mmCIF file of C-alpha atoms in Angstrom:
data_model
loop_
_atom_site.group_PDB
_atom_site.id
_atom_site.type_symbol
_atom_site.label_atom_id
_atom_site.label_comp_id
_atom_site.label_asym_id
_atom_site.label_seq_id
_atom_site.Cartn_x
_atom_site.Cartn_y
_atom_site.Cartn_z
ATOM 1 C CA UNK A 13 59.334 69.341 14.852
ATOM 2 C CA UNK A 14 56.851 70.035 12.071
ATOM 3 C CA UNK A 15 58.275 67.200 9.967
ATOM 4 C CA UNK A 16 57.982 64.779 12.896
ATOM 5 C CA UNK A 17 54.464 65.992 13.577
ATOM 6 C CA UNK A 18 53.594 65.393 9.935
ATOM 7 C CA UNK A 19 54.909 61.859 10.041
ATOM 8 C CA UNK A 20 52.975 61.110 13.208
ATOM 9 C CA UNK A 21 49.830 62.574 11.687
ATOM 10 C CA UNK A 22 50.247 60.422 8.550
ATOM 11 C CA UNK A 23 50.847 57.365 10.687
ATOM 12 C CA UNK A 24 47.681 58.047 12.681
ATOM 13 C CA UNK A 25 45.709 58.614 9.468
ATOM 14 C CA UNK A 26 46.857 55.295 8.055
ATOM 15 C CA UNK A 27 46.009 53.521 11.288
ATOM 16 C CA UNK A 28 42.545 55.039 11.217
ATOM 17 C CA UNK A 29 42.088 53.915 7.592
ATOM 18 C CA UNK A 30 43.215 50.390 8.406
ATOM 19 C CA UNK A 31 40.886 50.359 11.395
ATOM 20 C CA UNK A 32 37.990 51.551 9.231
ATOM 21 C CA UNK A 33 38.703 48.853 6.635
ATOM 22 C CA UNK A 34 38.849 46.235 9.368
ATOM 23 C CA UNK A 35 35.545 47.474 10.788
ATOM 24 C CA UNK A 36 33.940 47.394 7.321
ATOM 25 C CA UNK A 37 35.166 43.847 6.715
ATOM 26 C CA UNK A 38 33.930 42.691 10.089
ATOM 27 C CA UNK A 39 30.556 44.363 9.520
ATOM 28 C CA UNK A 40 30.260 42.796 6.052
ATOM 29 C CA UNK A 41 31.112 39.389 7.479
ATOM 30 C CA UNK A 42 28.568 39.786 10.252
ATOM 31 C CA UNK A 43 25.921 40.712 7.688
ATOM 32 C CA UNK A 44 26.758 38.050 5.102
ATOM 33 C CA UNK A 45 27.544 35.152 7.425
ATOM 34 C CA UNK A 46 23.945 34.630 8.655
ATOM 35 C CA UNK A 47 22.645 34.776 5.073
ATOM 36 C CA UNK A 48 25.199 32.253 3.900
ATOM 37 C CA UNK A 49 24.366 30.010 6.862
ATOM 38 C CA UNK A 50 20.649 30.294 6.090
ATOM 39 C CA UNK A 51 21.172 29.279 2.468
ATOM 40 C CA UNK A 52 23.328 26.348 3.517
ATOM 41 C CA UNK A 53 20.802 25.244 6.128
ATOM 42 C CA UNK A 54 17.926 25.524 3.661
ATOM 43 C CA UNK A 55 19.732 23.313 1.150
ATOM 44 C CA UNK A 56 20.625 20.867 3.891
ATOM 45 C CA UNK A 57 17.071 20.798 5.226
ATOM 46 C CA UNK A 58 15.734 20.138 1.723
ATOM 47 C CA UNK A 59 18.036 17.143 1.425
ATOM 48 C CA UNK A 60 16.973 15.913 4.856
ATOM 49 C CA UNK A 61 13.287 16.256 3.966
ATOM 50 C CA UNK A 62 13.837 14.125 0.866
ATOM 51 C CA UNK A 63 15.603 11.506 2.958
ATOM 52 C CA UNK A 64 12.787 11.642 5.523
ATOM 53 C CA UNK A 65 10.177 11.159 2.787
ATOM 54 C CA UNK A 66 11.983 8.013 1.699
ATOM 55 C CA UNK A 67 12.148 6.775 5.279
ATOM 56 C CA UNK A 68 8.466 7.542 5.820
ATOM 57 C CA UNK A 69 7.586 5.467 2.753
ATOM 58 C CA UNK A 70 9.522 2.525 4.143
ATOM 59 C CA UNK A 71 7.981 3.022 7.586
ATOM 60 C CA UNK A 72 4.529 3.124 5.981
ATOM 61 C CA UNK A 73 5.156 -0.212 4.313
ATOM 62 C CA UNK A 74 6.419 -1.784 7.530
ATOM 63 C CA UNK A 75 3.546 -0.273 9.497
ATOM 64 C CA UNK A 76 1.045 -1.737 7.065
ATOM 65 C CA UNK A 77 2.582 -5.170 7.415
ATOM 66 C CA UNK A 78 2.626 -4.970 11.218
ATOM 67 C CA UNK A 79 -0.942 -3.761 11.336
ATOM 68 C CA UNK A 80 -2.073 -6.546 9.008
ATOM 69 C CA UNK A 81 -0.566 -9.091 11.383
ATOM 70 C CA UNK A 82 -2.212 -7.343 14.311
ATOM 71 C CA UNK A 83 -5.516 -7.373 12.477
ATOM 72 C CA UNK A 84 -5.233 -11.105 11.838
ATOM 73 C CA UNK A 85 -4.549 -11.781 15.519
ATOM 74 C CA UNK A 86 -7.450 -9.589 16.628
ATOM 75 C CA UNK A 87 -9.845 -11.259 14.209
ATOM 76 C CA UNK A 88 -8.780 -14.694 15.312
ATOM 77 C CA UNK A 89 -9.413 -13.716 18.939
ATOM 78 C CA UNK A 90 -12.714 -11.949 18.231
ATOM 79 C CA UNK A 91 -14.301 -14.400 15.842
ATOM 80 C CA UNK A 92 -12.988 -17.568 17.433
ATOM 81 C CA UNK A 93 -14.713 -20.692 16.258
ATOM 82 C CA UNK A 94 -17.022 -18.909 13.815
ATOM 83 C CA UNK A 95 -14.287 -18.640 11.205
ATOM 84 C CA UNK A 96 -12.420 -21.839 11.985
ATOM 85 C CA UNK A 97 -12.980 -25.460 11.182
ATOM 86 C CA UNK A 98 -14.180 -27.272 14.332
ATOM 87 C CA UNK A 99 -11.487 -29.445 15.828
ATOM 88 C CA UNK A 100 -11.877 -33.103 16.731
ATOM 89 C CA UNK A 101 -9.851 -34.979 19.244
ATOM 90 C CA UNK A 102 -8.077 -38.206 18.405
ATOM 91 C CA UNK A 103 -6.638 -39.671 21.582
ATOM 92 C CA UNK A 104 -4.532 -37.019 23.238
ATOM 93 C CA UNK A 105 -3.967 -35.097 19.996
ATOM 94 C CA UNK A 106 -6.370 -32.441 18.714
ATOM 95 C CA UNK A 107 -6.660 -32.520 14.938
ATOM 96 C CA UNK A 108 -8.740 -30.761 12.316
ATOM 97 C CA UNK A 109 -11.180 -32.955 10.423
ATOM 98 C CA UNK A 110 -10.478 -33.557 6.785
ATOM 99 C CA UNK A 111 -13.062 -31.840 4.617
ATOM 100 C CA UNK A 112 -14.491 -34.039 1.908
ATOM 101 C CA UNK A 113 -16.303 -32.594 -1.053
ATOM 102 C CA UNK A 114 -18.276 -34.701 -3.483
ATOM 103 C CA UNK A 115 -17.120 -33.734 -6.976
ATOM 104 C CA UNK A 116 -19.803 -32.883 -9.469
ATOM 105 C CA UNK A 117 -20.136 -34.876 -12.633
ATOM 106 C CA UNK A 118 -17.979 -33.613 -15.438
ATOM 107 C CA UNK A 119 -15.602 -31.736 -13.130
ATOM 108 C CA UNK A 120 -12.030 -32.868 -13.589
ATOM 109 C CA UNK A 121 -8.618 -31.332 -13.014
ATOM 110 C CA UNK A 122 -9.049 -27.766 -11.793
ATOM 111 C CA UNK A 123 -11.725 -27.456 -9.110
ATOM 112 C CA UNK A 124 -14.837 -25.779 -10.429
ATOM 113 C CA UNK A 125 -15.462 -22.386 -8.812
ATOM 114 C CA UNK A 126 -18.448 -22.863 -6.524
ATOM 115 C CA UNK A 127 -19.710 -19.942 -4.400
ATOM 116 C CA UNK A 128 -21.111 -22.537 -1.974
ATOM 117 C CA UNK A 129 -17.631 -23.877 -1.146
ATOM 118 C CA UNK A 130 -16.711 -24.040 2.538
ATOM 119 C CA UNK A 131 -13.484 -22.155 1.853
ATOM 120 C CA UNK A 132 -13.503 -19.086 -0.379
ATOM 121 C CA UNK A 133 -10.187 -17.619 -1.430
ATOM 122 C CA UNK A 134 -9.914 -14.130 -2.932
ATOM 123 C CA UNK A 135 -6.575 -13.305 -4.533
ATOM 124 C CA UNK A 136 -5.995 -9.539 -4.534
ATOM 125 C CA UNK A 137 -3.214 -7.534 -6.153
ATOM 126 C CA UNK A 138 -2.366 -3.994 -4.976
ATOM 127 C CA UNK A 139 -0.485 -1.093 -6.613
ATOM 128 C CA UNK A 140 -0.880 -2.033 -10.281
ATOM 129 C CA UNK A 141 -0.880 -1.837 -13.185
ATOM 130 C CA UNK A 142 2.818 -2.644 -13.563
ATOM 131 C CA UNK A 143 5.203 -4.229 -16.034
ATOM 132 C CA UNK A 144 4.002 -7.610 -14.704
ATOM 133 C CA UNK A 145 0.215 -7.121 -14.949
ATOM 134 C CA UNK A 146 -0.112 -8.848 -18.311
ATOM 135 C CA UNK A 147 1.994 -11.758 -17.103
ATOM 136 C CA UNK A 148 -0.194 -12.097 -14.014
ATOM 137 C CA UNK A 149 -3.286 -12.030 -16.223
ATOM 138 C CA UNK A 150 -1.772 -14.690 -18.485
ATOM 139 C CA UNK A 151 -1.195 -16.985 -15.495
ATOM 140 C CA UNK A 152 -4.699 -16.431 -14.138
ATOM 141 C CA UNK A 153 -6.139 -17.155 -17.580
ATOM 142 C CA UNK A 154 -4.110 -20.364 -17.837
ATOM 143 C CA UNK A 155 -5.591 -21.611 -14.550
ATOM 144 C CA UNK A 156 -9.058 -20.228 -15.314
ATOM 145 C CA UNK A 157 -9.046 -18.125 -12.146
ATOM 146 C CA UNK A 158 -10.489 -14.675 -11.536
ATOM 147 C CA UNK A 159 -8.859 -12.237 -9.117
ATOM 148 C CA UNK A 160 -9.236 -8.680 -7.829
ATOM 149 C CA UNK A 161 -6.906 -5.809 -8.730
ATOM 150 C CA UNK A 162 -6.802 -2.760 -6.435
ATOM 151 C CA UNK A 163 -5.215 -0.270 -8.802
ATOM 152 C CA UNK A 164 -3.779 3.233 -8.645
ATOM 153 C CA UNK A 165 -4.001 6.088 -11.138
ATOM 154 C CA UNK A 166 -1.474 5.218 -13.829
ATOM 155 C CA UNK A 167 -2.273 6.922 -17.125
ATOM 156 C CA UNK A 168 0.386 5.700 -19.564
ATOM 157 C CA UNK A 169 -0.710 3.668 -22.599
ATOM 158 C CA UNK A 170 0.532 0.313 -21.275
ATOM 159 C CA UNK A 171 -1.289 0.793 -17.973
ATOM 160 C CA UNK A 172 -4.497 1.755 -19.746
ATOM 161 C CA UNK A 173 -4.340 -1.392 -21.886
ATOM 162 C CA UNK A 174 -3.753 -3.501 -18.754
ATOM 163 C CA UNK A 175 -6.712 -1.902 -16.949
ATOM 164 C CA UNK A 176 -8.965 -2.602 -19.906
ATOM 165 C CA UNK A 177 -7.763 -6.196 -20.068
ATOM 166 C CA UNK A 178 -8.492 -6.698 -16.344
ATOM 167 C CA UNK A 179 -12.120 -5.797 -16.993
ATOM 168 C CA UNK A 180 -12.438 -7.613 -20.322
ATOM 169 C CA UNK A 181 -11.222 -10.888 -18.798
ATOM 170 C CA UNK A 182 -13.719 -10.805 -15.946
ATOM 171 C CA UNK A 183 -11.565 -9.767 -13.009
ATOM 172 C CA UNK A 184 -12.746 -7.311 -10.384
ATOM 173 C CA UNK A 185 -11.442 -3.755 -10.666
ATOM 174 C CA UNK A 186 -10.914 -2.171 -7.254
ATOM 175 C CA UNK A 187 -9.506 1.187 -6.153
ATOM 176 C CA UNK A 188 -6.321 1.763 -4.159
ATOM 177 C CA UNK A 189 -6.264 5.600 -4.385
ATOM 178 C CA UNK A 190 -5.106 7.617 -7.369
ATOM 179 C CA UNK A 191 -1.848 8.931 -5.910
ATOM 180 C CA UNK A 192 -0.986 6.389 -3.178
ATOM 181 C CA UNK A 193 0.666 9.306 -1.344
ATOM 182 C CA UNK A 194 -0.177 8.925 2.327
ATOM 183 C CA UNK A 195 0.565 12.537 3.249
ATOM 184 C CA UNK A 196 -1.784 13.901 0.594
ATOM 185 C CA UNK A 197 -4.481 11.227 0.685
ATOM 186 C CA UNK A 198 -5.132 11.239 4.438
ATOM 187 C CA UNK A 199 -4.552 14.956 4.992
ATOM 188 C CA UNK A 200 -8.270 15.723 5.111
ATOM 189 C CA UNK A 201 -11.656 14.432 4.036
ATOM 190 C CA UNK A 202 -11.554 16.880 1.112
ATOM 191 C CA UNK A 203 -8.210 15.558 -0.137
ATOM 192 C CA UNK A 204 -9.452 11.968 0.222
ATOM 193 C CA UNK A 205 -12.667 12.823 -1.621
ATOM 194 C CA UNK A 206 -10.777 14.493 -4.465
ATOM 195 C CA UNK A 207 -8.394 11.553 -4.852
ATOM 196 C CA UNK A 208 -11.253 9.034 -4.667
ATOM 197 C CA UNK A 209 -13.341 10.644 -7.395
ATOM 198 C CA UNK A 210 -10.309 11.254 -9.584
ATOM 199 C CA UNK A 211 -9.579 7.535 -9.629
ATOM 200 C CA UNK A 212 -13.189 6.354 -9.852
ATOM 201 C CA UNK A 213 -13.937 8.725 -12.755
ATOM 202 C CA UNK A 214 -10.693 7.790 -14.524
ATOM 203 C CA UNK A 215 -11.451 4.065 -14.349
ATOM 204 C CA UNK A 216 -15.051 4.614 -15.474
ATOM 205 C CA UNK A 217 -14.038 6.745 -18.460
ATOM 206 C CA UNK A 218 -11.394 4.204 -19.464
ATOM 207 C CA UNK A 219 -13.180 0.886 -18.872
ATOM 208 C CA UNK A 220 -16.864 1.701 -18.476
ATOM 209 C CA UNK A 221 -16.809 0.180 -14.982
ATOM 210 C CA UNK A 222 -17.741 2.254 -11.930
ATOM 211 C CA UNK A 223 -15.683 0.581 -9.236
ATOM 212 C CA UNK A 224 -17.333 0.200 -5.824
ATOM 213 C CA UNK A 225 -14.516 -1.671 -4.062
ATOM 214 C CA UNK A 226 -11.722 0.090 -2.163
ATOM 215 C CA UNK A 227 -8.536 -0.809 -0.316
ATOM 216 C CA UNK A 228 -6.904 1.858 1.816
ATOM 217 C CA UNK A 229 -3.156 2.299 1.226
ATOM 218 C CA UNK A 230 -1.604 0.810 4.352
ATOM 219 C CA UNK A 231 -4.923 -0.820 5.246
ATOM 220 C CA UNK A 232 -7.730 0.622 7.351
ATOM 221 C CA UNK A 233 -5.650 0.101 10.499
ATOM 222 C CA UNK A 234 -2.628 2.112 9.351
ATOM 223 C CA UNK A 235 -1.035 4.492 11.861
ATOM 224 C CA UNK A 236 0.041 7.030 9.250
ATOM 225 C CA UNK A 237 -3.232 8.912 8.858
ATOM 226 C CA UNK A 238 -3.459 11.971 11.137
ATOM 227 C CA UNK A 239 -7.261 11.575 11.057
ATOM 228 C CA UNK A 240 -9.269 8.694 12.455
ATOM 229 C CA UNK A 241 -9.670 6.188 9.623
ATOM 230 C CA UNK A 242 -13.345 5.820 10.540
ATOM 231 C CA UNK A 243 -13.787 9.268 8.977
ATOM 232 C CA UNK A 244 -12.777 7.907 5.584
ATOM 233 C CA UNK A 245 -14.796 4.718 6.070
ATOM 234 C CA UNK A 246 -17.862 6.881 6.707
ATOM 235 C CA UNK A 247 -17.203 8.789 3.498
ATOM 236 C CA UNK A 248 -16.976 5.549 1.493
ATOM 237 C CA UNK A 249 -20.325 4.562 3.014
ATOM 238 C CA UNK A 250 -21.894 7.717 1.579
ATOM 239 C CA UNK A 251 -20.607 6.633 -1.843
ATOM 240 C CA UNK A 252 -21.943 3.077 -1.392
ATOM 241 C CA UNK A 253 -18.398 1.752 -1.653
ATOM 242 C CA UNK A 254 -17.148 -1.184 0.434
ATOM 243 C CA UNK A 255 -13.564 -1.412 1.625
ATOM 244 C CA UNK A 256 -11.559 -4.612 1.932
ATOM 245 C CA UNK A 257 -8.523 -5.352 4.066
ATOM 246 C CA UNK A 258 -6.936 -8.814 4.196
ATOM 247 C CA UNK A 259 -6.462 -11.713 6.578
ATOM 248 C CA UNK A 260 -3.741 -13.523 4.632
ATOM 249 C CA UNK A 261 -0.609 -11.656 3.539
ATOM 250 C CA UNK A 262 2.019 -12.836 1.081
ATOM 251 C CA UNK A 263 4.518 -10.593 2.890
ATOM 252 C CA UNK A 264 5.677 -9.007 -0.363
ATOM 253 C CA UNK A 265 4.722 -5.475 0.677
ATOM 254 C CA UNK A 266 8.089 -4.590 2.197
ATOM 255 C CA UNK A 267 11.382 -3.669 0.583
ATOM 256 C CA UNK A 268 12.873 -7.126 1.191
ATOM 257 C CA UNK A 269 12.456 -9.500 -1.744
ATOM 258 C CA UNK A 270 10.958 -12.814 -0.632
ATOM 259 C CA UNK A 271 11.743 -16.061 -2.420
ATOM 260 C CA UNK A 272 9.094 -18.233 -4.069
ATOM 261 C CA UNK A 273 8.958 -20.813 -1.264
ATOM 262 C CA UNK A 274 8.371 -18.131 1.375
ATOM 263 C CA UNK A 275 5.617 -16.496 -0.677
ATOM 264 C CA UNK A 276 3.959 -19.874 -1.267
ATOM 265 C CA UNK A 277 4.037 -20.642 2.460
ATOM 266 C CA UNK A 278 2.707 -17.212 3.438
ATOM 267 C CA UNK A 279 -0.182 -17.387 0.969
ATOM 268 C CA UNK A 280 -1.338 -20.937 1.635
ATOM 269 C CA UNK A 281 -0.294 -22.065 5.119
ATOM 270 C CA UNK A 282 -3.380 -20.748 6.960
ATOM 271 C CA UNK A 283 -6.015 -20.949 4.199
ATOM 272 C CA UNK A 284 -7.661 -23.976 5.786
ATOM 273 C CA UNK A 285 -8.521 -21.966 8.898
ATOM 274 C CA UNK A 286 -10.572 -19.344 7.072
ATOM 275 C CA UNK A 287 -14.002 -19.578 5.506
ATOM 276 C CA UNK A 288 -13.281 -16.293 3.706
ATOM 277 C CA UNK A 289 -9.588 -15.721 2.966
ATOM 278 C CA UNK A 290 -8.594 -12.450 1.327
ATOM 279 C CA UNK A 291 -4.980 -12.790 0.217
ATOM 280 C CA UNK A 292 -2.816 -9.680 -0.147
ATOM 281 C CA UNK A 293 -0.231 -9.605 -2.939
ATOM 282 C CA UNK A 294 1.344 -6.826 -4.953
ATOM 283 C CA UNK A 295 1.482 -6.089 -8.664
ATOM 284 C CA UNK A 296 4.588 -3.908 -8.806
ATOM 285 C CA UNK A 297 7.805 -3.632 -10.796
ATOM 286 C CA UNK A 298 9.985 -4.767 -7.876
ATOM 287 C CA UNK A 299 7.815 -7.849 -7.116
ATOM 288 C CA UNK A 300 9.181 -10.299 -9.678
ATOM 289 C CA UNK A 301 9.128 -13.250 -7.272
ATOM 290 C CA UNK A 302 5.413 -12.742 -6.621
ATOM 291 C CA UNK A 303 4.782 -13.447 -10.291
ATOM 292 C CA UNK A 304 7.119 -16.446 -10.172
ATOM 293 C CA UNK A 305 5.293 -17.849 -7.142
ATOM 294 C CA UNK A 306 1.772 -17.357 -8.529
ATOM 295 C CA UNK A 307 1.504 -20.679 -10.462
ATOM 296 C CA UNK A 308 2.534 -22.682 -7.394
ATOM 297 C CA UNK A 309 0.149 -20.704 -5.206
ATOM 298 C CA UNK A 310 -2.719 -21.412 -7.606
ATOM 299 C CA UNK A 311 -1.902 -25.087 -7.897
ATOM 300 C CA UNK A 312 -1.792 -25.410 -4.116
ATOM 301 C CA UNK A 313 -5.184 -23.737 -3.692
ATOM 302 C CA UNK A 314 -6.888 -25.476 -6.594
ATOM 303 C CA UNK A 315 -5.774 -28.872 -5.292
ATOM 304 C CA UNK A 316 -7.748 -28.342 -2.082
ATOM 305 C CA UNK A 317 -11.163 -29.870 -1.680
ATOM 306 C CA UNK A 318 -14.257 -27.726 -1.139
ATOM 307 C CA UNK A 319 -12.265 -24.578 -1.945
ATOM 308 C CA UNK A 320 -13.165 -21.877 -4.479
ATOM 309 C CA UNK A 321 -11.010 -19.085 -5.864
ATOM 310 C CA UNK A 322 -13.217 -16.080 -6.525
ATOM 311 C CA UNK A 323 -13.064 -12.402 -7.461
ATOM 312 C CA UNK A 324 -14.482 -9.934 -4.961
ATOM 313 C CA UNK A 325 -18.128 -9.102 -5.660
ATOM 314 C CA UNK A 326 -20.950 -7.405 -3.781
ATOM 315 C CA UNK A 327 -21.676 -10.783 -2.162
ATOM 316 C CA UNK A 328 -18.160 -11.129 -0.720
ATOM 317 C CA UNK A 329 -17.943 -10.979 3.047
ATOM 318 C CA UNK A 330 -15.501 -8.106 3.721
ATOM 319 C CA UNK A 331 -12.489 -8.374 5.992
ATOM 320 C CA UNK A 332 -12.011 -5.223 8.073
ATOM 321 C CA UNK A 333 -9.059 -4.407 10.296
ATOM 322 C CA UNK A 334 -10.919 -1.312 11.498
ATOM 323 C CA UNK A 335 -14.481 -2.298 12.286
ATOM 324 C CA UNK A 336 -17.050 -0.010 10.714
ATOM 325 C CA UNK A 337 -19.294 1.383 13.463
ATOM 326 C CA UNK A 338 -22.376 0.433 11.407
ATOM 327 C CA UNK A 339 -21.302 -3.214 11.697
ATOM 328 C CA UNK A 340 -21.053 -3.174 15.491
#
């Protein structure tokens, strides 16, 4: 009986050991599993945040385009006949009168830039400098046209040379934020102030020009900013800086590449309805067709009577999507 008892005791001991090992393994799994899951979830969340950032950028671009269209519609409704050419009726058909301008002596070919022209067109380029800035400047020089460049804070040597050339050739140097990062720029008045002065000081140190013209990324009517955009407009007022939106858009701000004919149509189709037309285009590496379309856009505008192509100056009537309360 003692031998049998010994065997049973050994059997029970082994069972207890196996049970202990099983308990230890289960406990270890229960401890490690949540940690492993947390690590996996953190990595996955990081990937999702990156994807969301990319989507937000695309949404920002689309939002800006939608808001620009909304702004155009609102301005047309609000300003009515003040900004449009009076219509005349011919029979049962309402037509716009043809504007005739008496050419000055000695003016041939390209229309001379006259601030007194009935139609003033301001070509503006956002997001530069880029690999195409010099080409854009070459085209503008060929047609003897001055434009406005709303630039961001690019500090490489090529960008610095392009910024200096913009100023040297008589174009207007405007600001479009240093970072162009919506989440950082519009986070608070302090973050906006820091970004603003970083860009203004950078441009002044590089070119000797203290820029006093600003275009909000996404426009003043963007829906991305968590703060009321009037807050940032008020800050620009304290700096004696004017902001400019647009009432004519080339449509090249989105991710879809537009062909030359579409860009030409977008930039010129409604010019005759505006006394002051501020045209939005982009100076960016992915906007090759904008550069290709520029000569045709210029030729179309310069062929119009009583029309001047001008750079933005302190005398330019601003276009605002968000009306500044001081203007009301």
